Structures are given as C-alpha cells and as structure tokens.
Coordinates of C-alpha atoms in Angstrom, one line a residue:
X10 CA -8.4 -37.0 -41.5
X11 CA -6.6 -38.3 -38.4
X12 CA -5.2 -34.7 -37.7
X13 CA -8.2 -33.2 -38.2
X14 CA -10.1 -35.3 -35.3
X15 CA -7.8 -34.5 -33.0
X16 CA -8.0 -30.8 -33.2
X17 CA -11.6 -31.3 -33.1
X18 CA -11.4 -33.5 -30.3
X19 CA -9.1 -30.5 -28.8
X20 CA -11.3 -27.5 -29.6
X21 CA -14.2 -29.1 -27.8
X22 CA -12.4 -30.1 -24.6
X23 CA -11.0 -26.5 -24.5
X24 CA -14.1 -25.3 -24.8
X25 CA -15.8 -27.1 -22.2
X26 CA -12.8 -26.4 -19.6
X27 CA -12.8 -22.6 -20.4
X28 CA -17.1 -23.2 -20.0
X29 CA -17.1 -24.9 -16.9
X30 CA -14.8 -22.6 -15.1
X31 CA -16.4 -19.5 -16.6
X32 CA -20.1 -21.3 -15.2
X33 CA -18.4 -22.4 -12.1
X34 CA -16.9 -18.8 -10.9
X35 CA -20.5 -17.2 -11.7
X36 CA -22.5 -19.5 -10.6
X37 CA -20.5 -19.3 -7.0
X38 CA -20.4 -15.4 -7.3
X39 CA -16.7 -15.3 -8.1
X40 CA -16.5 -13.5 -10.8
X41 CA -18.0 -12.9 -14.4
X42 CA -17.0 -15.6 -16.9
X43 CA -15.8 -12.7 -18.8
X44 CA -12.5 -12.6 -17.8
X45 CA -11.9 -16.8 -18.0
X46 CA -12.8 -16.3 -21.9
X47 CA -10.5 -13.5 -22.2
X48 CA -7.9 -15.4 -20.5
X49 CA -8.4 -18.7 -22.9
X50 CA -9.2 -16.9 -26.0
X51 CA -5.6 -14.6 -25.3
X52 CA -3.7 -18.2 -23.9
X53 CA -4.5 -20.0 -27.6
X54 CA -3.6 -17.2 -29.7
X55 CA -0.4 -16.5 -28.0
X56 CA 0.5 -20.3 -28.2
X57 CA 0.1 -20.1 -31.7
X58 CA 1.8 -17.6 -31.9
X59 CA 4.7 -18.7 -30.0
X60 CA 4.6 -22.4 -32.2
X61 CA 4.6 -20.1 -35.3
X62 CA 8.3 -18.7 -34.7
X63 CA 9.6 -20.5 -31.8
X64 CA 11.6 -22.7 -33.7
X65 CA 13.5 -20.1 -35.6
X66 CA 13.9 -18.0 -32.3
X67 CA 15.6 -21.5 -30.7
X68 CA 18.4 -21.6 -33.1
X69 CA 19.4 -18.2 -33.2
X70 CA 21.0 -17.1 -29.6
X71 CA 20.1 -13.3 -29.9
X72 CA 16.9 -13.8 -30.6
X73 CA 16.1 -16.5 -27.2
X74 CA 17.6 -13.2 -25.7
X75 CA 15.9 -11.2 -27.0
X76 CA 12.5 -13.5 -26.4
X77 CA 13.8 -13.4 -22.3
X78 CA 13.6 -10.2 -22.8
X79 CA 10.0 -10.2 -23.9
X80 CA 8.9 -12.0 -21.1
X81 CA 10.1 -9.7 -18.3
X82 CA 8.5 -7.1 -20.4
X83 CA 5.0 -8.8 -20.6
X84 CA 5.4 -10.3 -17.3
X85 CA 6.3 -6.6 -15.6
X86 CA 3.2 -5.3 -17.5
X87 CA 0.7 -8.2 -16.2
X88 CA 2.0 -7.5 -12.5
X89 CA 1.5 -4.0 -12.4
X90 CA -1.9 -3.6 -13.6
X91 CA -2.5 -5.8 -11.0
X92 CA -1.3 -3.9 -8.5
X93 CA -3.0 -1.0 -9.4
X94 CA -0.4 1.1 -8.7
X95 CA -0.4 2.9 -12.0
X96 CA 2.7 4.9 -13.3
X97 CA 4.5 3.5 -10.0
X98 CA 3.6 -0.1 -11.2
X99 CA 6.7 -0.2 -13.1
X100 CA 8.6 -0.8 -10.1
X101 CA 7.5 -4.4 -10.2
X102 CA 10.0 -4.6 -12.9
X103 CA 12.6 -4.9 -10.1
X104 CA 11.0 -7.6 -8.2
X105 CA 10.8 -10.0 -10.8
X106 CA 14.8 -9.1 -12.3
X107 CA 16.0 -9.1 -8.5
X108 CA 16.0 -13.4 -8.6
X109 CA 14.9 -14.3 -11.4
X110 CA 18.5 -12.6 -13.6
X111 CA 20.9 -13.9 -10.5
X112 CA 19.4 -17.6 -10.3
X113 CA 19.5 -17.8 -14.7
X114 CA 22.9 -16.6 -14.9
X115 CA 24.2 -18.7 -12.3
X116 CA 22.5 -22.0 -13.7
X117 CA 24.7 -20.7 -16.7
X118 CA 28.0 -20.3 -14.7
X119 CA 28.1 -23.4 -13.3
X120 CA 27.1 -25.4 -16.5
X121 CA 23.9 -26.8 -15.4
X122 CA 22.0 -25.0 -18.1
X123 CA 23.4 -24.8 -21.4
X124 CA 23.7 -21.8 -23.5
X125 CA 20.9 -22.9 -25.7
X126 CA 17.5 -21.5 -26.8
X127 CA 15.6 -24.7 -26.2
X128 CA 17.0 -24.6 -22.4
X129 CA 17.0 -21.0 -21.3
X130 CA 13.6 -20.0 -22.8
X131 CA 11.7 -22.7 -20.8
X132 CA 14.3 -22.3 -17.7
X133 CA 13.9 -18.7 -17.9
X134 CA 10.7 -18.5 -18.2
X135 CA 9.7 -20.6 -15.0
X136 CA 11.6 -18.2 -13.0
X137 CA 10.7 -14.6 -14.6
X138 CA 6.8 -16.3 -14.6
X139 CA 6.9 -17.6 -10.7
X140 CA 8.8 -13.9 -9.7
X141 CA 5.5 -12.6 -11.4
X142 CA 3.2 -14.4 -9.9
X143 CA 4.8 -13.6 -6.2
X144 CA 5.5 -10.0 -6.9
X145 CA 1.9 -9.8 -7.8
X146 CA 0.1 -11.7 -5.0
X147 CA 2.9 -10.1 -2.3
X148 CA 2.0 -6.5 -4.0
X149 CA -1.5 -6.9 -3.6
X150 CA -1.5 -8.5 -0.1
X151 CA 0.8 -5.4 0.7
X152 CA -1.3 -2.7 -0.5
X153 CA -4.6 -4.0 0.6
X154 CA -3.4 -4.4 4.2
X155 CA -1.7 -0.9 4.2
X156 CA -5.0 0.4 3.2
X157 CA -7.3 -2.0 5.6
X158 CA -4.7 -0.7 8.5
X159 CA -3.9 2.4 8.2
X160 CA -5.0 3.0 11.5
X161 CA -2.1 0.9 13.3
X162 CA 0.1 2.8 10.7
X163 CA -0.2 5.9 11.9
X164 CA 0.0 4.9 15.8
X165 CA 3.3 3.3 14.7
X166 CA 4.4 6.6 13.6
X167 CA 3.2 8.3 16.1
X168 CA 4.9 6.3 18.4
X169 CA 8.0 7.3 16.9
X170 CA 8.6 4.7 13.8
X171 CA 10.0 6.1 10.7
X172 CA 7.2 5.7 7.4
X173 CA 9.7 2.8 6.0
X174 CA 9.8 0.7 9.6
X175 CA 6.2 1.6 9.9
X176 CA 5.0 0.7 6.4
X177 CA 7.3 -2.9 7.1
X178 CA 5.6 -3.4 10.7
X179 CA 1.7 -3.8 8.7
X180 CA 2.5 -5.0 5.4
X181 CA 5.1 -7.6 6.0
X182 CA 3.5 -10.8 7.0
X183 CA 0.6 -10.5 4.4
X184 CA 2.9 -10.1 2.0
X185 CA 5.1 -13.6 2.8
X186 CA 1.4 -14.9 2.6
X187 CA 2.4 -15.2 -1.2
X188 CA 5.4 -17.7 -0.4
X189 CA 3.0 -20.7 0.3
X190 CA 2.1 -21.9 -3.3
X191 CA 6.0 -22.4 -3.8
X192 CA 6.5 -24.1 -0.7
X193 CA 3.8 -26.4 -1.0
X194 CA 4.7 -27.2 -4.3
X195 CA 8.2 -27.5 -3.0
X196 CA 7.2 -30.0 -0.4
X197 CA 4.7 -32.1 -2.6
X198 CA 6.9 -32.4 -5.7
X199 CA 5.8 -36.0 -6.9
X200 CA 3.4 -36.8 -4.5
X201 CA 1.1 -34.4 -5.6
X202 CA 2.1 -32.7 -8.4
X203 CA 4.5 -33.5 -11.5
X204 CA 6.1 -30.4 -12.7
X205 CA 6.5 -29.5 -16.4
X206 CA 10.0 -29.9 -16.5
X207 CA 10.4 -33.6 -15.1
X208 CA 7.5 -34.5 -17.4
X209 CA 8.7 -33.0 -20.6
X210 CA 12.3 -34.5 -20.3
X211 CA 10.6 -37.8 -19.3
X212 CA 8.7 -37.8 -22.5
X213 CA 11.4 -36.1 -24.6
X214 CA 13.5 -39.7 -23.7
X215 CA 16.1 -38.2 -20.7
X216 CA 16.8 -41.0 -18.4
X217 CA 14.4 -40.2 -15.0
X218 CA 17.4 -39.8 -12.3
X219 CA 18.4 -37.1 -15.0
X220 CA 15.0 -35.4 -15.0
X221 CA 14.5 -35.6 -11.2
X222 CA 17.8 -34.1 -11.0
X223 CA 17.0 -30.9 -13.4
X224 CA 13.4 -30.5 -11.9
X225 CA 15.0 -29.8 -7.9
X226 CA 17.4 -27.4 -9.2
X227 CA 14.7 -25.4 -11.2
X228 CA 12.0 -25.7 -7.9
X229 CA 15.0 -24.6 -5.3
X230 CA 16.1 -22.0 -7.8
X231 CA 12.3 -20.9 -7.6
X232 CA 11.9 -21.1 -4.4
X233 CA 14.6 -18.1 -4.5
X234 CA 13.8 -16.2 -7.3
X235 CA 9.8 -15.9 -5.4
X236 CA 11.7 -15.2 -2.2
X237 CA 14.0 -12.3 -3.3
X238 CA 10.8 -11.3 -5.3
X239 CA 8.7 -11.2 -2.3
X240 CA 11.4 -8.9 -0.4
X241 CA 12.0 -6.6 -2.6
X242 CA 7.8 -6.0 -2.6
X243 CA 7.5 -5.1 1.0
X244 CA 10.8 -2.9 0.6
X245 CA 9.7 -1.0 -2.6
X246 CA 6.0 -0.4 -0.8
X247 CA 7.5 0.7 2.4
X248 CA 9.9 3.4 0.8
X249 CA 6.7 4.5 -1.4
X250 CA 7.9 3.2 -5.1
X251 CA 5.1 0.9 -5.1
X252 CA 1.8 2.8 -3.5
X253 CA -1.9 3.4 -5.2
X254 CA -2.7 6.7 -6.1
X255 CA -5.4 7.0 -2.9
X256 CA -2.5 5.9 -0.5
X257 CA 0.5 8.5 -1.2
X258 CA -2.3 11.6 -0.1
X259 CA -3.2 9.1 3.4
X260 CA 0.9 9.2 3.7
X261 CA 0.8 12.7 3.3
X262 CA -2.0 13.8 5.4
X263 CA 0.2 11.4 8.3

C-alpha cells in the first residue's frame, strides 16, 4: 500500500512539473507545451525502459559496450536534427567521439575508472551527453550566424580569405558562446550546484573526500570533451561538412 502511495505521490508531482513548464513556456510565448510533454512523456518511458534491462546490461561487459554505443548513436541523432543540417547532420557524430572516446579511454588507462558496467555507463554517458549538448548549441550558434552574416562573409572573401578562414572569421565566437554552461558549472561546483555524481556516491555510502575527488575529474574531463567538441563544430562548418541545405547554394553563388 506503501509503494503504491509513493508512485502516486510521484505521478502527480511529474505531472505538475511537466504542467507548469508546458503553461510557463506558453504563457511567456516560448514555445507550445507540446514539445515539454513530448519530452516528459519520451524521458519516463525510456527510464523504464532503461530500469527494465539495465541490470542485466551492468554485468555483462559487451553489452555496457554495446549500450555506449547506443548512446553516441541516439545522442548523434538528437544533435543533428537540431542542426538542421540534414544528410550532412551526421557529421556531428565526430564532434561528440572527438573528446568524449579520448577522455573515457584515458580515465580507463590510468585506473581511475574501472572496467565495470556500473562505472563506464554513467561516466560515459556524462561525457558523450555534455559533447551533445555543446556540439548542438555550438552548431546552431554557427549556422545561424553564418546565415545572419553572410554579408561580412563574402567581403572577407573578397578581400582575399579562403571559404574555410572566412567561414572561421564569422562563426567562431558564437560558437564558443556554447562553452559557458560548462564553465559556470565548473566554477560553481558546490556552491551552487551538486552534480549527479558527488550525490549518488554520497548516497551510495563512498566516503565524501572520495566523491569530491571522482566528481572534479569527471567536470575537468567535461570541460574537455565540450571543448574539443566545440572545435571540431566551427572546423566541420567552415570546410562545408556541416551546412543547411539553403547555405551550400549562398556558398556557391560566392
């Protein structure tokens, strides 16, 4: 009966979080509250999903490999419909690998990760979801301000610049412009915010010097990954890999 109150006492809170922002972003003209119940309703089914087999995926090492591999998949997918670069939007796969496989496999080198499901899926999955998350606000920063300024684009070229120093000159800056959620989380760790990682081994009974310790390595190794994943962005957009359909006939007509 117990168990039963509490996922009452869950579903109703859920509800009225996913209500309040859907209210909240239309009410304000944000957005529809469309996609905030499409976003809940997909969160709690893949979450039960994920409680349904995780446990048999965490004791067999080819399959936490094989769930890695999952994410970069979904996580690839997410970023490039955002981008709106269609076919080209696959090239997003590159900025989230570029960090996100270096910073995992040396966390494995050096023995500060263990070769273990219940490690590397939530480890790995910090890193491949924060590379996400900055290839796609770098991405979109990127393309938007190549559109908005084409103008200074093409004076650049006429002035001499090649497309790729050209393309670098706009698009640049806006695109670092997706660096400041990590660094202010960086630089407000436990004064502000708690991440998931010191809390959960905190609860989970690890000693709190041991927790502190594991939570600085995984922000500094996302600091990185979100870094290299930035770069790569304005690279792969100012060599063409990553363009909207519109934009490769405004390069061409250049």
């Amino acid at each position: 009966m117990v168990l039963v109150a509490d996922w009452v006492r869950l579903l109703i809170v859920c509800v009225v979080f996913t209500a309040a922002a859907g209210a909240i972003a239309w009410f304000a003209g944000l957005a529809t509250p469309k996609p905030f119940l499409k976003a809940a309703a997909r969160a709690a089914l893949q979450l039960a999903a994920v409680s349904a087999v995780i446990t048999f995926v965490l004791t067999h090492l080819g399959l936490t490999w094989a769930f890695l591999v999952v994410m970069a998949v979904v996580a690839t997918a997410t970023s490039a419909r955002r981008t709106g670069a269609g076919r080209r939007g696959v090239w997003v796969a590159l900025s989230i690998l570029v960090g996100a496989v270096p910073a995992l496999g040396l966390l494995l080198a050096i023995g500060l990760l263990p070769v273990q499901g219940i490690a590397l899926i939530p480890v790995g999955g910090i890193l491949i979801g924060g590379a996400m998350t900055a290839t796609t606000l770098s991405a979109r920063r990127a393309l938007d301000t190549f559109r908005d300024r084409h103008g200074e684009y093409e004076a650049a070229r006429a002035m001499g610049f090649g497309e790729r120093d050209a393309v670098c000159l706009i698009v640049r800056q806006p695109a670092a412009e997706a660096l400041l959620p990590p660094l202010d989380q960086t630089r407000t760790v436990g004064l502000v915010t708690l991440p998931g990682a010191f809390v959960g081994m905190l609860l989970g009974g690890a000693p709190v010097w041991q927790a502190g310790a594991l939570q600085i390595v995984v922000l500094l190794a996302l600091l990185a990954v979100e870094a290299a994943a930035v770069a790569t962005v304005v690279e792969l957009v100012a060599r063409g890999l990553i363009r909207r359909p519109s934009q490769d006939s405004e390069v061409r007509l250049t």
